[in-house]
mmCIF file with all atom_site columns, C-alpha atoms in Angstrom:
data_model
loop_
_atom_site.group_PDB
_atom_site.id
_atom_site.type_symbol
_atom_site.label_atom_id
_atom_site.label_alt_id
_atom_site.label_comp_id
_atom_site.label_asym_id
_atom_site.label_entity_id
_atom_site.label_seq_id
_atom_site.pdbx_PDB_ins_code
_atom_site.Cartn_x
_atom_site.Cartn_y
_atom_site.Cartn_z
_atom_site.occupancy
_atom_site.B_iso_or_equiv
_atom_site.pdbx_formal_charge
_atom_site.auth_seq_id
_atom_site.auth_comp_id
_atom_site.auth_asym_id
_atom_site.auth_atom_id
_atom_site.pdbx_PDB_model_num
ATOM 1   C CA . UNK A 1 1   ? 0.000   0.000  0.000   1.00 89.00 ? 1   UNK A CA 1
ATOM 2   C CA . UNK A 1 2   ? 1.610   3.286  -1.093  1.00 92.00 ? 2   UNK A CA 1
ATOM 3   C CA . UNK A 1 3   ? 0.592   6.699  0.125   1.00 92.00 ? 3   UNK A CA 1
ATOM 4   C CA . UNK A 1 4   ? -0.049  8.151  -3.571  1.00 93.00 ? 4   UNK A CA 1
ATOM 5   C CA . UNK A 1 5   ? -2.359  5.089  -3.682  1.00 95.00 ? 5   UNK A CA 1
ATOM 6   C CA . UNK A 1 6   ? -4.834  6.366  -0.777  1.00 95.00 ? 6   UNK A CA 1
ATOM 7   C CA . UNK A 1 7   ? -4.285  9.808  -1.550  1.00 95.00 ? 7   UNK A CA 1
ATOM 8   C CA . UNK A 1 8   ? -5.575  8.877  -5.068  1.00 95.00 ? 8   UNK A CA 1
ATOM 9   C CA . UNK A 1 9   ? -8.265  6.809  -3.302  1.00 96.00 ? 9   UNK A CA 1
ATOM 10  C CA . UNK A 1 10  ? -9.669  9.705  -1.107  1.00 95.00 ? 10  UNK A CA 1
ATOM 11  C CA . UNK A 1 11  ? -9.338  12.593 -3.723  1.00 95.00 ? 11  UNK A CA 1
ATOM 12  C CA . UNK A 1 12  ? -11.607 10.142 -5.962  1.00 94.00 ? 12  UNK A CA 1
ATOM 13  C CA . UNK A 1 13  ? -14.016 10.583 -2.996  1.00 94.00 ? 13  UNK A CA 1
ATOM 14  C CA . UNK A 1 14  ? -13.383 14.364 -2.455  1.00 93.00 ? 14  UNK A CA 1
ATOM 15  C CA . UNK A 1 15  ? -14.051 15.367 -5.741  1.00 92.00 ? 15  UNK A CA 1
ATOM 16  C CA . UNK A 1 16  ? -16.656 12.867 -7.413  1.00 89.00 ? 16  UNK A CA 1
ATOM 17  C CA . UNK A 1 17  ? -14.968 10.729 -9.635  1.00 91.00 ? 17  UNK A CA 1
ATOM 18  C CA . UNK A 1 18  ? -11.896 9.636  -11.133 1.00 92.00 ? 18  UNK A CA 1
ATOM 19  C CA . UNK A 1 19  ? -11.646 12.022 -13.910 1.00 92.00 ? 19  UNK A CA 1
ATOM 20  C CA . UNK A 1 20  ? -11.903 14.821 -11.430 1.00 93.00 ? 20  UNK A CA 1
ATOM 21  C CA . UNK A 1 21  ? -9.483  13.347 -9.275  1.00 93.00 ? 21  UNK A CA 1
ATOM 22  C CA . UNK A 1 22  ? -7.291  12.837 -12.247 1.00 94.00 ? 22  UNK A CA 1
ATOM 23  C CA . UNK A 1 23  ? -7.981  16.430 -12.853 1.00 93.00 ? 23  UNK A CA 1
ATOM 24  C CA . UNK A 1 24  ? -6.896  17.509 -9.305  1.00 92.00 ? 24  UNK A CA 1
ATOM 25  C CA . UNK A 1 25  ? -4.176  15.104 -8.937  1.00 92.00 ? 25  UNK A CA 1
ATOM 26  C CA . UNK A 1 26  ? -2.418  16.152 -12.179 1.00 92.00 ? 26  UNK A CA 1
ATOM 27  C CA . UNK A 1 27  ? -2.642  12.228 -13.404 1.00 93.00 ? 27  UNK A CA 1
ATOM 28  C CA . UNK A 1 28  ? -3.555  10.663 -16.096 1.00 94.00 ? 28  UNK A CA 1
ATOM 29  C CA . UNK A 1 29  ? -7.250  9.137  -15.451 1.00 92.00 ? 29  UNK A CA 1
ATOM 30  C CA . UNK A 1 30  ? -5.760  5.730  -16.374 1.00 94.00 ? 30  UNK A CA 1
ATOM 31  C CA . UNK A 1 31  ? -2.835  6.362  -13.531 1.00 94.00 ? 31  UNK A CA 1
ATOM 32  C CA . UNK A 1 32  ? -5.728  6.791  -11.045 1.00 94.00 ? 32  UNK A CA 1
ATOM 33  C CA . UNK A 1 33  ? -7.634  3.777  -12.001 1.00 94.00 ? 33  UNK A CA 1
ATOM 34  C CA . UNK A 1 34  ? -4.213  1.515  -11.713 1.00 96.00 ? 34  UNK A CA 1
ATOM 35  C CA . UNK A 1 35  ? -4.004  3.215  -8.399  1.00 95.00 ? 35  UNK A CA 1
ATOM 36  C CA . UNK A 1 36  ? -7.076  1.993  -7.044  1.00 96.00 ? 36  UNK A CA 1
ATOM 37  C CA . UNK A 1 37  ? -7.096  -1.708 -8.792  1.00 96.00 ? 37  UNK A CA 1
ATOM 38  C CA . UNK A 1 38  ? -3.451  -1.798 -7.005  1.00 96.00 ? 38  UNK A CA 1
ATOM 39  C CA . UNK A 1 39  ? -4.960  -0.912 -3.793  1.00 96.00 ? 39  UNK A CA 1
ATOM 40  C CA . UNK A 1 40  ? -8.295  -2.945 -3.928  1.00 96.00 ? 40  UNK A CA 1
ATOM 41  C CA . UNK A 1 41  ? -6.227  -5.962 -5.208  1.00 97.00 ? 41  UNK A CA 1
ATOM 42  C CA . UNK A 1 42  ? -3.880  -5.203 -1.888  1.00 96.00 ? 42  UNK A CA 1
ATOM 43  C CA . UNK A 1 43  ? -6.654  -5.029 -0.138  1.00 96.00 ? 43  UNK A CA 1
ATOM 44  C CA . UNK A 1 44  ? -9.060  -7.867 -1.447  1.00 96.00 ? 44  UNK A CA 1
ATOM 45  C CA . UNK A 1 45  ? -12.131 -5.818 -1.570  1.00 96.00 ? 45  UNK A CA 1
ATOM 46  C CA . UNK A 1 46  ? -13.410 -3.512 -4.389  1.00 95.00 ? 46  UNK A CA 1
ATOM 47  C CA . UNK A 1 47  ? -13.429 0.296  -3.250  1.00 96.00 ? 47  UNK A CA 1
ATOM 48  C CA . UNK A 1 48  ? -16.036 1.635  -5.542  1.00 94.00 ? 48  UNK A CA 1
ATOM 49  C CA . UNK A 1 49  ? -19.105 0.578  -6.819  1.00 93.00 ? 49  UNK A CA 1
ATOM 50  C CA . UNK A 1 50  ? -19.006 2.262  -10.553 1.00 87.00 ? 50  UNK A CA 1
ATOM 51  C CA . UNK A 1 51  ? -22.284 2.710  -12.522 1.00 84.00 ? 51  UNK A CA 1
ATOM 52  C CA . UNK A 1 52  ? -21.176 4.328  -15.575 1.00 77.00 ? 52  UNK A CA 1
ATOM 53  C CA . UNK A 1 53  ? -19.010 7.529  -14.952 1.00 75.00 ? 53  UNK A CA 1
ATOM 54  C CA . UNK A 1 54  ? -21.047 7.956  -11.090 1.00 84.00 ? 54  UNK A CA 1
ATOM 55  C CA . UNK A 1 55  ? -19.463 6.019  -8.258  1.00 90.00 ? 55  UNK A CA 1
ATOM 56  C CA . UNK A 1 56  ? -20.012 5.398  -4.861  1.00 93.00 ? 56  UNK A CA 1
ATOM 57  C CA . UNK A 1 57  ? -18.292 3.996  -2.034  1.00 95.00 ? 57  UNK A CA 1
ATOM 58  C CA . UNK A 1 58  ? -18.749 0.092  -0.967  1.00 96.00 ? 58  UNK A CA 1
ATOM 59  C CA . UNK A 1 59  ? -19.411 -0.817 2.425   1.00 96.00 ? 59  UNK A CA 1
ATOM 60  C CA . UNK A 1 60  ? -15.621 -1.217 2.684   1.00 97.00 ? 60  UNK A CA 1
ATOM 61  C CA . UNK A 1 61  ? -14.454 1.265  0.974   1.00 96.00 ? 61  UNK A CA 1
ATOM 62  C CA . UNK A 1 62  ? -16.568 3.459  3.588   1.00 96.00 ? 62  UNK A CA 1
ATOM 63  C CA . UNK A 1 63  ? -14.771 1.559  6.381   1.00 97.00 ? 63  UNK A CA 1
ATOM 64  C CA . UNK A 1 64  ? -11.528 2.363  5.073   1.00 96.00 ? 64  UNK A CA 1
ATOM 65  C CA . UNK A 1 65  ? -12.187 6.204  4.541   1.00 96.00 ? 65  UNK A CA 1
ATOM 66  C CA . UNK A 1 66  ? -11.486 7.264  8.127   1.00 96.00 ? 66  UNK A CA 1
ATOM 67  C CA . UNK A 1 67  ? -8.726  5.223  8.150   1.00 96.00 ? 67  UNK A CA 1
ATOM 68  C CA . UNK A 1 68  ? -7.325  6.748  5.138   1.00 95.00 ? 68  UNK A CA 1
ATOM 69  C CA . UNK A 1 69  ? -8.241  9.760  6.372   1.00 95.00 ? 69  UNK A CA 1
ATOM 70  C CA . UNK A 1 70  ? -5.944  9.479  9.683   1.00 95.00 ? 70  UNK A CA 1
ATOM 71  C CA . UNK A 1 71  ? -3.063  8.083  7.982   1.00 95.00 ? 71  UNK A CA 1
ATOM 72  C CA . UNK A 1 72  ? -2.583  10.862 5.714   1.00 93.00 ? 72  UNK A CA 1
ATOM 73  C CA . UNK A 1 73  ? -3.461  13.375 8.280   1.00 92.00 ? 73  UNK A CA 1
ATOM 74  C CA . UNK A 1 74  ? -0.248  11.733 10.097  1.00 93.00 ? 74  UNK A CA 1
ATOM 75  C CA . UNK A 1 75  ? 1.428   11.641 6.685   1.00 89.00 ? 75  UNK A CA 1
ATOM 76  C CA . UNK A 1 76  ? 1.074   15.496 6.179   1.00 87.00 ? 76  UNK A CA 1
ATOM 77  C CA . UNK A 1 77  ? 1.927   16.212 9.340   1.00 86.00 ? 77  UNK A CA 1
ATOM 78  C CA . UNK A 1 78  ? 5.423   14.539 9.430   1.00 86.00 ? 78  UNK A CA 1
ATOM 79  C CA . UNK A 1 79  ? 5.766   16.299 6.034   1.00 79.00 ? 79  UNK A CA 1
ATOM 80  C CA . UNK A 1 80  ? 5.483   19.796 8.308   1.00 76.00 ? 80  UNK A CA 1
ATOM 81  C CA . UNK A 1 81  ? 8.218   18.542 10.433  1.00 79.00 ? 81  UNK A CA 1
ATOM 82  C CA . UNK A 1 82  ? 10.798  20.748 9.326   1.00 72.00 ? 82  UNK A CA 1
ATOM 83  C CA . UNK A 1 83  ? 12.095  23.326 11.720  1.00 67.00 ? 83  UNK A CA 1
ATOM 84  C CA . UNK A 1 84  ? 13.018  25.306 8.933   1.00 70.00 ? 84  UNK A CA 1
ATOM 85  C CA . UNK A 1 85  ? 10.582  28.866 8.636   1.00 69.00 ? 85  UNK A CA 1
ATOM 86  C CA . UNK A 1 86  ? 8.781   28.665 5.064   1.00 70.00 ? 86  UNK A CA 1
ATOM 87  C CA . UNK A 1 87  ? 7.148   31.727 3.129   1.00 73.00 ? 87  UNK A CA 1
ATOM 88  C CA . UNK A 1 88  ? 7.158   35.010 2.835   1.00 78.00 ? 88  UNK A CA 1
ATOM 89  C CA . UNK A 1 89  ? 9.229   37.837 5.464   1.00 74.00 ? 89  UNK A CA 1
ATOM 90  C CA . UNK A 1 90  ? 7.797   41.082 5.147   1.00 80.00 ? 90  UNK A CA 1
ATOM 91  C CA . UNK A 1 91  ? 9.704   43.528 7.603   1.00 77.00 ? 91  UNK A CA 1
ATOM 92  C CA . UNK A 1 92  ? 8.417   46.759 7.909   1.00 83.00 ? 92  UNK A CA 1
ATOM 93  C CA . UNK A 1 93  ? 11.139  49.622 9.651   1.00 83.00 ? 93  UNK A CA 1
ATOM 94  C CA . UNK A 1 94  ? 12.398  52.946 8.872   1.00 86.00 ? 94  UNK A CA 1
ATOM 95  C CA . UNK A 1 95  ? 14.965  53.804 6.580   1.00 85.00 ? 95  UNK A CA 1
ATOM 96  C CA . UNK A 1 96  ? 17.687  54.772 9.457   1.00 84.00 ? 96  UNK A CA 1
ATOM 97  C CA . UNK A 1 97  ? 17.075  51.514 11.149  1.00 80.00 ? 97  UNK A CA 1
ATOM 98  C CA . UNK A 1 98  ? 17.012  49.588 7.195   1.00 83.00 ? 98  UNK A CA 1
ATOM 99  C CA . UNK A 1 99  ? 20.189  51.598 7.261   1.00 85.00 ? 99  UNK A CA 1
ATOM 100 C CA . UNK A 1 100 ? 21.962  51.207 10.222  1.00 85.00 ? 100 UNK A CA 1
ATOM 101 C CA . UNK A 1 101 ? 20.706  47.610 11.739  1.00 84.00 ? 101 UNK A CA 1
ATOM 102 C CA . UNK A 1 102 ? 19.459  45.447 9.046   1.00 85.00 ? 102 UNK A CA 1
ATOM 103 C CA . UNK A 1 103 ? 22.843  44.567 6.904   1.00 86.00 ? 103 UNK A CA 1
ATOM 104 C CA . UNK A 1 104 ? 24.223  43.331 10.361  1.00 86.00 ? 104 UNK A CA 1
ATOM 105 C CA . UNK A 1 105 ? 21.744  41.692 11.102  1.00 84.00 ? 105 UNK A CA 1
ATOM 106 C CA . UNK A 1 106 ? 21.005  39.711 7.765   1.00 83.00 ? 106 UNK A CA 1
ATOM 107 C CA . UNK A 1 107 ? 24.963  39.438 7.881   1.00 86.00 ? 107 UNK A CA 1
ATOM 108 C CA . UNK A 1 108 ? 24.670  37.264 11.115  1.00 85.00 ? 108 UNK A CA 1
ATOM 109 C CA . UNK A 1 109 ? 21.334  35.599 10.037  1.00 80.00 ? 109 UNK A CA 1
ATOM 110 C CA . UNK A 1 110 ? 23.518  34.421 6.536   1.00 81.00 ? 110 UNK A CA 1
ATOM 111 C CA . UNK A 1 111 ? 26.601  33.343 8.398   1.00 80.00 ? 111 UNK A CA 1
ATOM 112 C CA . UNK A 1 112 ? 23.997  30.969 10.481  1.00 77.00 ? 112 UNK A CA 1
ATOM 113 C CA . UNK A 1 113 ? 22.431  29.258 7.663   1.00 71.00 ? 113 UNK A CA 1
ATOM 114 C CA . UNK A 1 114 ? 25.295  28.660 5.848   1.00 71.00 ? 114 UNK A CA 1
ATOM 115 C CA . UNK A 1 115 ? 26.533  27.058 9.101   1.00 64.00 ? 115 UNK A CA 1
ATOM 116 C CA . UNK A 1 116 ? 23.927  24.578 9.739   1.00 58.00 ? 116 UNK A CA 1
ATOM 117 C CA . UNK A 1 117 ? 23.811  23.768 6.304   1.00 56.00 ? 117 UNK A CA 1
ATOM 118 C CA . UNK A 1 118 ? 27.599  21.818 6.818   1.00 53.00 ? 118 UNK A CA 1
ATOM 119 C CA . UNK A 1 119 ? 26.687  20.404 10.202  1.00 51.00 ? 119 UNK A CA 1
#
């Protein structure tokens, strides 16, 4: 079982069908439906009932949802690990302080990060 496979499975879920999934995903629609028919055949049990281009969740498949659901939720959350800040650093300060304070300071903050980097 493979994380892209249940992240395929509940995207399918989220967003009504495997096109749209494939849509969301960036996938092909035919990488999504290997994804699942990997996973059900993992599994033993079908995921999906599909009538046409509608499905619906089995009675396992909606047993498996909140399971899915914690697993990634864990699976995200050790992907936010990283102690290291992310985005954007908007600093707002007068032009004497810009000046006077901030080249030292982004002078210390450089010699830093370049220092953990080799540890």
């Amino acid at each position: 079982m493979e994380f892209r496979q249940l992240i395929t499975f509940k995207s399918i879920i989220e967003h009504g069908g495997f096109k749209e999934a494939a849509d969301q995903l960036d996938y092909a629609q035919s990488t999504i439906t290997t994804h699942i028919k990997n996973l059900e055949e993992e599994l033993e049990h079908e995921l999906f009932n599909r009538l046409g281009n509608h499905v619906t969740l089995t009675n396992y498949g909606e047993k498996l949802l909140p399971y899915v659901k914690q697993l990634l939720q864990i699976y995200y959350q050790i992907e936010d690990l990283d102690d290291e800040p992310k985005g954007r650093l908007t600093i707002g300060i007068s032009e004497s302080l810009m000046i006077c304070r901030i080249p030292e300071i982004l002078e210390m903050y450089k010699k830093i990060t370049l220092k953990s980097k080799f540890l």
